[in-house]
PDB file of C-alpha atoms and ligand atoms in Angstrom:
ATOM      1  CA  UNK B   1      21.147  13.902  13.995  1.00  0.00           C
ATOM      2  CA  UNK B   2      24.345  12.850  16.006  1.00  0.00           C
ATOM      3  CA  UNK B   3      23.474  10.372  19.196  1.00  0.00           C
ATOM      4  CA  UNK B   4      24.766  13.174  21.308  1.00  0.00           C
ATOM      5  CA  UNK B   5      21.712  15.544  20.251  1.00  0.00           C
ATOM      6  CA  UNK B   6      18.737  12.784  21.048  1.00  0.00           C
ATOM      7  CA  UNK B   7      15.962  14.429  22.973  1.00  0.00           C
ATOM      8  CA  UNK B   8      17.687  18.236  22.734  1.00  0.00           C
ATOM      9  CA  UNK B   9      15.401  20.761  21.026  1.00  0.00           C
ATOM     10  CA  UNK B  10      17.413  22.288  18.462  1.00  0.00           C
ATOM     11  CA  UNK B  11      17.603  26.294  19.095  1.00  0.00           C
ATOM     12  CA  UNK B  12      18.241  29.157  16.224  1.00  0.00           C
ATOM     13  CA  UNK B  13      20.183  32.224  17.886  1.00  0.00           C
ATOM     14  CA  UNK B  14      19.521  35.107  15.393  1.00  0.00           C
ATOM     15  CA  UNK B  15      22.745  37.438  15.467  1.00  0.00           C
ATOM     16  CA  UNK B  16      25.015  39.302  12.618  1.00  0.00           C
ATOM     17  CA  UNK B  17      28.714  38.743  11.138  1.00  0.00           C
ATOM     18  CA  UNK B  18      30.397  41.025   9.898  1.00  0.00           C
ATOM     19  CA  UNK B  19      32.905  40.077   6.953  1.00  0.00           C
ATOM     20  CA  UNK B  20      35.429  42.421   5.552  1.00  0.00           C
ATOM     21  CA  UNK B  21      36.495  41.365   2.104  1.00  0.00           C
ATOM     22  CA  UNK B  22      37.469  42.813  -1.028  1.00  0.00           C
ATOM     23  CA  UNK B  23      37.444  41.857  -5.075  1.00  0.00           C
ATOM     24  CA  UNK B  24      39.283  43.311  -8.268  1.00  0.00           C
ATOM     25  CA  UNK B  25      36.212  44.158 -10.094  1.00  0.00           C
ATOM     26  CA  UNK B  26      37.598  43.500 -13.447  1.00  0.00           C
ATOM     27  CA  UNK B  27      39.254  45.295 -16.430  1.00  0.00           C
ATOM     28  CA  UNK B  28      35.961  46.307 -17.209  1.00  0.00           C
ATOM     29  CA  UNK B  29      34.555  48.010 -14.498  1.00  0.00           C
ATOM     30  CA  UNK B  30      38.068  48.978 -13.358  1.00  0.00           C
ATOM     31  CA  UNK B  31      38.235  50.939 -16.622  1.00  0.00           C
ATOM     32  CA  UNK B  32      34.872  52.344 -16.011  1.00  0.00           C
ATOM     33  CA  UNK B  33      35.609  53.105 -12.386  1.00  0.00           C
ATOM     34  CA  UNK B  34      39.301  54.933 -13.184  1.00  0.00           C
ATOM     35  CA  UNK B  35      37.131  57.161 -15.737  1.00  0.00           C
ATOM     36  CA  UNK B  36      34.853  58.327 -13.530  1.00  0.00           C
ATOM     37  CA  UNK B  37      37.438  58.562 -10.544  1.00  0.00           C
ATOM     38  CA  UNK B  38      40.175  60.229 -12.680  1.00  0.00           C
ATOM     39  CA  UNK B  39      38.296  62.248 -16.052  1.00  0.00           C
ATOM     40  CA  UNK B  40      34.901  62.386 -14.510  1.00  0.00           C
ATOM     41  CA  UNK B  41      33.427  61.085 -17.142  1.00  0.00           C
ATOM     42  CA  UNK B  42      31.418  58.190 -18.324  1.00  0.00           C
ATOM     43  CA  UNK B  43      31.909  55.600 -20.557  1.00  0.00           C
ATOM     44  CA  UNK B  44      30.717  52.919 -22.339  1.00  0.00           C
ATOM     45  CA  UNK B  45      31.159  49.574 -24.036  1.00  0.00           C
ATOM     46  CA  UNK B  46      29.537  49.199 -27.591  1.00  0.00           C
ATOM     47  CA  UNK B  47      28.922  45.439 -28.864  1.00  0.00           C
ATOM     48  CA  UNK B  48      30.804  45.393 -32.374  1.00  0.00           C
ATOM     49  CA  UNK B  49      28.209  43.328 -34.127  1.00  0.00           C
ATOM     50  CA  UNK B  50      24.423  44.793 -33.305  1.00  0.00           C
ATOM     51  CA  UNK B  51      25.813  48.312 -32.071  1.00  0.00           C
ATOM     52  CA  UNK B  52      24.183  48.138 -28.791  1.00  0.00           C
ATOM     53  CA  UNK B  53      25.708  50.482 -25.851  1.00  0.00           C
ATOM     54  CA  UNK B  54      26.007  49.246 -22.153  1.00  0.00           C
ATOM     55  CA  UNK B  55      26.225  51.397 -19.500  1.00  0.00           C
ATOM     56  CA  UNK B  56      27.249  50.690 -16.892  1.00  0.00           C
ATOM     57  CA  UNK B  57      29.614  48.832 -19.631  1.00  0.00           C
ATOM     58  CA  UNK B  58      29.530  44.762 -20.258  1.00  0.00           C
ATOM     59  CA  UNK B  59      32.248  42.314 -21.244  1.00  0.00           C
ATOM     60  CA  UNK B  60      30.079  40.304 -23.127  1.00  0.00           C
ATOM     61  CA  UNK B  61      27.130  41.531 -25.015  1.00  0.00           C
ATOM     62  CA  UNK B  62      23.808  39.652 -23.708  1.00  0.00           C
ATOM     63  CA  UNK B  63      22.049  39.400 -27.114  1.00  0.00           C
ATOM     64  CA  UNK B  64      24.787  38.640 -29.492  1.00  0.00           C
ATOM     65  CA  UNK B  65      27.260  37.064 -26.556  1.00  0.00           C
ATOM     66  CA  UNK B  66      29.959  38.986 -28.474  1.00  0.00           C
ATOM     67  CA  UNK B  67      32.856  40.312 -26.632  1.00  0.00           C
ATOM     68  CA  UNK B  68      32.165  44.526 -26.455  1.00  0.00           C
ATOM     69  CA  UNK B  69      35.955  46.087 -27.100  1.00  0.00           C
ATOM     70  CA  UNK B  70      34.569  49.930 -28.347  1.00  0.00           C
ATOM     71  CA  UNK B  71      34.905  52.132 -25.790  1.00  0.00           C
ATOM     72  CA  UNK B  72      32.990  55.355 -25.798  1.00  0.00           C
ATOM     73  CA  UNK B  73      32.718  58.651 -24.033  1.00  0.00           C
ATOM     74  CA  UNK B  74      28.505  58.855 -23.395  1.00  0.00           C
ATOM     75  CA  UNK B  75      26.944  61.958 -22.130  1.00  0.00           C
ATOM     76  CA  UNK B  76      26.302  62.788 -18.775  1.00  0.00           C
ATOM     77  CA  UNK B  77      22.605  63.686 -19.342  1.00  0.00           C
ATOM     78  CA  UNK B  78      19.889  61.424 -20.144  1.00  0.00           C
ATOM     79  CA  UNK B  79      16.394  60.392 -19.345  1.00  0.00           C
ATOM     80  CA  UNK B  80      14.517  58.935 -16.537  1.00  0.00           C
ATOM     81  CA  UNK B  81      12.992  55.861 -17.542  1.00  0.00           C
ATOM     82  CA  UNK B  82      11.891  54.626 -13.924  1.00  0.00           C
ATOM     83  CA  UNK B  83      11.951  55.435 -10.259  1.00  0.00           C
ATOM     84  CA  UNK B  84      11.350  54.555  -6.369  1.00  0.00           C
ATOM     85  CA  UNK B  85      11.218  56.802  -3.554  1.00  0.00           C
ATOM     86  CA  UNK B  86      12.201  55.471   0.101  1.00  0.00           C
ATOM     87  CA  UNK B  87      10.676  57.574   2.810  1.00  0.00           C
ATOM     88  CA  UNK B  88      12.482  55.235   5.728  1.00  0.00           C
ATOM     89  CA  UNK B  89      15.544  55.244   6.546  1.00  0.00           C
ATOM     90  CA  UNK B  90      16.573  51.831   5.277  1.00  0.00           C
ATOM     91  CA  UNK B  91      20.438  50.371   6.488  1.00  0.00           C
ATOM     92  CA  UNK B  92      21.249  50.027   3.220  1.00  0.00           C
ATOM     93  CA  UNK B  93      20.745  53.660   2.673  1.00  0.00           C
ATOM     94  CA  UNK B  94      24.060  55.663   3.039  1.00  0.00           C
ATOM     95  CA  UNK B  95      23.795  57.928   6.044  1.00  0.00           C
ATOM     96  CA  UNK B  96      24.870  60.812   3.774  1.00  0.00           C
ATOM     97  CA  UNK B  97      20.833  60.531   2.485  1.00  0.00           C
ATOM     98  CA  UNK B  98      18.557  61.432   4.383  1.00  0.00           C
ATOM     99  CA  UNK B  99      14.491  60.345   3.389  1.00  0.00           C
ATOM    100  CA  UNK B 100      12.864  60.508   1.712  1.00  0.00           C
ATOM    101  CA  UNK B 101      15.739  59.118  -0.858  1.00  0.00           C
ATOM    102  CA  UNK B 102      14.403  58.839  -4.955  1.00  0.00           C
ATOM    103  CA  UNK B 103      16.084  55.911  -6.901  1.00  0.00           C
ATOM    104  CA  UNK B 104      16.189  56.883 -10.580  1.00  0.00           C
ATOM    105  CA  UNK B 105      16.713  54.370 -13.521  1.00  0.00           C
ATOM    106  CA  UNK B 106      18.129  56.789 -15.898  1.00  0.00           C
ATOM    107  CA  UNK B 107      19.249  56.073 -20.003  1.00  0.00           C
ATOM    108  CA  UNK B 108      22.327  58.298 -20.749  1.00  0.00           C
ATOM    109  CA  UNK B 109      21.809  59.812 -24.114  1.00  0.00           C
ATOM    110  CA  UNK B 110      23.554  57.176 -26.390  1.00  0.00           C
ATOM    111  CA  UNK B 111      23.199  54.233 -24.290  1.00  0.00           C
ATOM    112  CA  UNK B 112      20.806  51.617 -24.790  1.00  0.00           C
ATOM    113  CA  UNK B 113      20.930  50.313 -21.035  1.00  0.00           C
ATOM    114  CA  UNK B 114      20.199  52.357 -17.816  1.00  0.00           C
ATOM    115  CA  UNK B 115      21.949  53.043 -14.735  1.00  0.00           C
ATOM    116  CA  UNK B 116      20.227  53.135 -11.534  1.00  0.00           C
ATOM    117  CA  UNK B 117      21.500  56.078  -9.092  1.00  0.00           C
ATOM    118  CA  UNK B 118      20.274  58.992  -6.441  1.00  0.00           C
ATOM    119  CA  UNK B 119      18.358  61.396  -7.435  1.00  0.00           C
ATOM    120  CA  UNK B 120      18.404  64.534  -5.825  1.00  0.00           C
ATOM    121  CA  UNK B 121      17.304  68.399  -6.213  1.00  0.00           C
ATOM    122  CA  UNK B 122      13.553  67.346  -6.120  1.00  0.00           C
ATOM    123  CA  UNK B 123      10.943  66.686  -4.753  1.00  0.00           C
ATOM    124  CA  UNK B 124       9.513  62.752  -4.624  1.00  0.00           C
ATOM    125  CA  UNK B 125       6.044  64.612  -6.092  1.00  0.00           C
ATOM    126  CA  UNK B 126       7.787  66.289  -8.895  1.00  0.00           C
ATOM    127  CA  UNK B 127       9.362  63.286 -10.483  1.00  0.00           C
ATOM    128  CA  UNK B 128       8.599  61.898 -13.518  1.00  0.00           C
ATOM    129  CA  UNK B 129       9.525  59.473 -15.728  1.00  0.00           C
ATOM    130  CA  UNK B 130      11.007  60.897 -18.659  1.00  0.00           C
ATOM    131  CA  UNK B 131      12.175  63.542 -16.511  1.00  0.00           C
ATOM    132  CA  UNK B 132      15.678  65.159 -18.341  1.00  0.00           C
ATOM    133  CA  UNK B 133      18.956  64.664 -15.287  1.00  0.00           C
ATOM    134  CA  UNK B 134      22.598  65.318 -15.251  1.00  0.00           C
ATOM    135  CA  UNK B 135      25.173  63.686 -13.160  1.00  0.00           C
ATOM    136  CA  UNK B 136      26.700  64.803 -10.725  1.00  0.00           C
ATOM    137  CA  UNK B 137      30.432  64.336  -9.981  1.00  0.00           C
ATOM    138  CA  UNK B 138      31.479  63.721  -6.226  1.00  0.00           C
ATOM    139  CA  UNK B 139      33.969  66.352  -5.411  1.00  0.00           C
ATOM    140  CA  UNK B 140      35.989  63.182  -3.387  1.00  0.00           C
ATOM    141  CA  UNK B 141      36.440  60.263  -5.918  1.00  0.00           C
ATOM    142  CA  UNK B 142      37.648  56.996  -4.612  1.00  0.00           C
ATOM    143  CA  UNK B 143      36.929  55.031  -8.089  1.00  0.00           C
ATOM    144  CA  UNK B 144      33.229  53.595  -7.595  1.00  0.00           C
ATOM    145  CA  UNK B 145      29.848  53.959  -8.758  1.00  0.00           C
ATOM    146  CA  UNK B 146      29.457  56.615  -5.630  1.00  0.00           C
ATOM    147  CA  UNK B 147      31.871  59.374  -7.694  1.00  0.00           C
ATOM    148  CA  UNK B 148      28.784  59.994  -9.602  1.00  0.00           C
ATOM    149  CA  UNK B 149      27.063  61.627  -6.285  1.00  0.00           C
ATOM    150  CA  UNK B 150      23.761  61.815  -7.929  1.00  0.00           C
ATOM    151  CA  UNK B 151      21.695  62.762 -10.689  1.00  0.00           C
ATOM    152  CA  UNK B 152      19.818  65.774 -11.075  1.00  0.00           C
ATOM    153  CA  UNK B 153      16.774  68.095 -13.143  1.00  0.00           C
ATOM    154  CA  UNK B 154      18.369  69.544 -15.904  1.00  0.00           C
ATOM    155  CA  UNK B 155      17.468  72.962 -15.716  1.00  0.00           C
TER     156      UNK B 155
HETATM  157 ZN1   ZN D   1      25.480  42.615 -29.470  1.00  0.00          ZN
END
């Protein structure tokens, strides 16, 4: 501590910054994004040597560290493999949700990885895992993970 500071208590002001930036995401999720943005549909990155599917898709493959360059179409259905409701209205959560808000971990028939995503078009007590959901496409699509709006039952 400087000479200056001798005898001062030292204080902690608790406040917030807020930092605009942005990022190119990659060619990878770029790809991905344009897909959904453009085609509204999914794809996915299959590693060439153990045949493993990512979605959302990877570079690299995180068994075999080999570099994934076959690109698939993957369904928009699949399986719920895990999920979390939120019945407060967390910052994080967009205002467009309203509680209580279901988090789904769902495996897209093909893949061998999950994407987590909304859930909607239940209720928190009629979820289960293994539950069968679609996506659904946003009808505005700005090329993220939000033009998927969310997932739901398959009827
Ligand atoms: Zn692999």
């Amino acid at each position: 501590m400087s000479e200056n500071f001798k005898g001062i208590e030292p204080m902690i002001h608790n406040s917030k910054i807020n930092v605009p930036y942005s990022w190119w995401a990659g060619d990878t999720a770029s790809r991905f994004f344009i897909s959904l943005r453009d085609q509204q549909k999914i794809i996915a990155l299959r590693c060439g040597k153990c045949g493993k599917v990512f979605v959302p898709p990877r570079k690299v493959c995180p068994s075999c560290f080999t570099e994934n360059t076959e690109w698939e179409d993957i369904s928009s259905e699949g399986t719920l493999i895990s999920y979390s409701v939120a019945r407060r209205q967390f910052e994080s959560i967009p205002k467009d949700k309203k509680v209580p808000v279901i988090w789904g971990l769902i495996k897209l028939d093909g893949a061998d990885t999950a994407i987590l995503h909304y859930l909607d078009g239940i209720n928190p007590g009629e979820v289960a895992i293994g539950l069968r959901v679609k996506a659904v496409f946003a009808e505005s699509r700005t090329g993220s993970i939000r033009d998927i709006s969310h997932f739901v039952p398959v009827k």
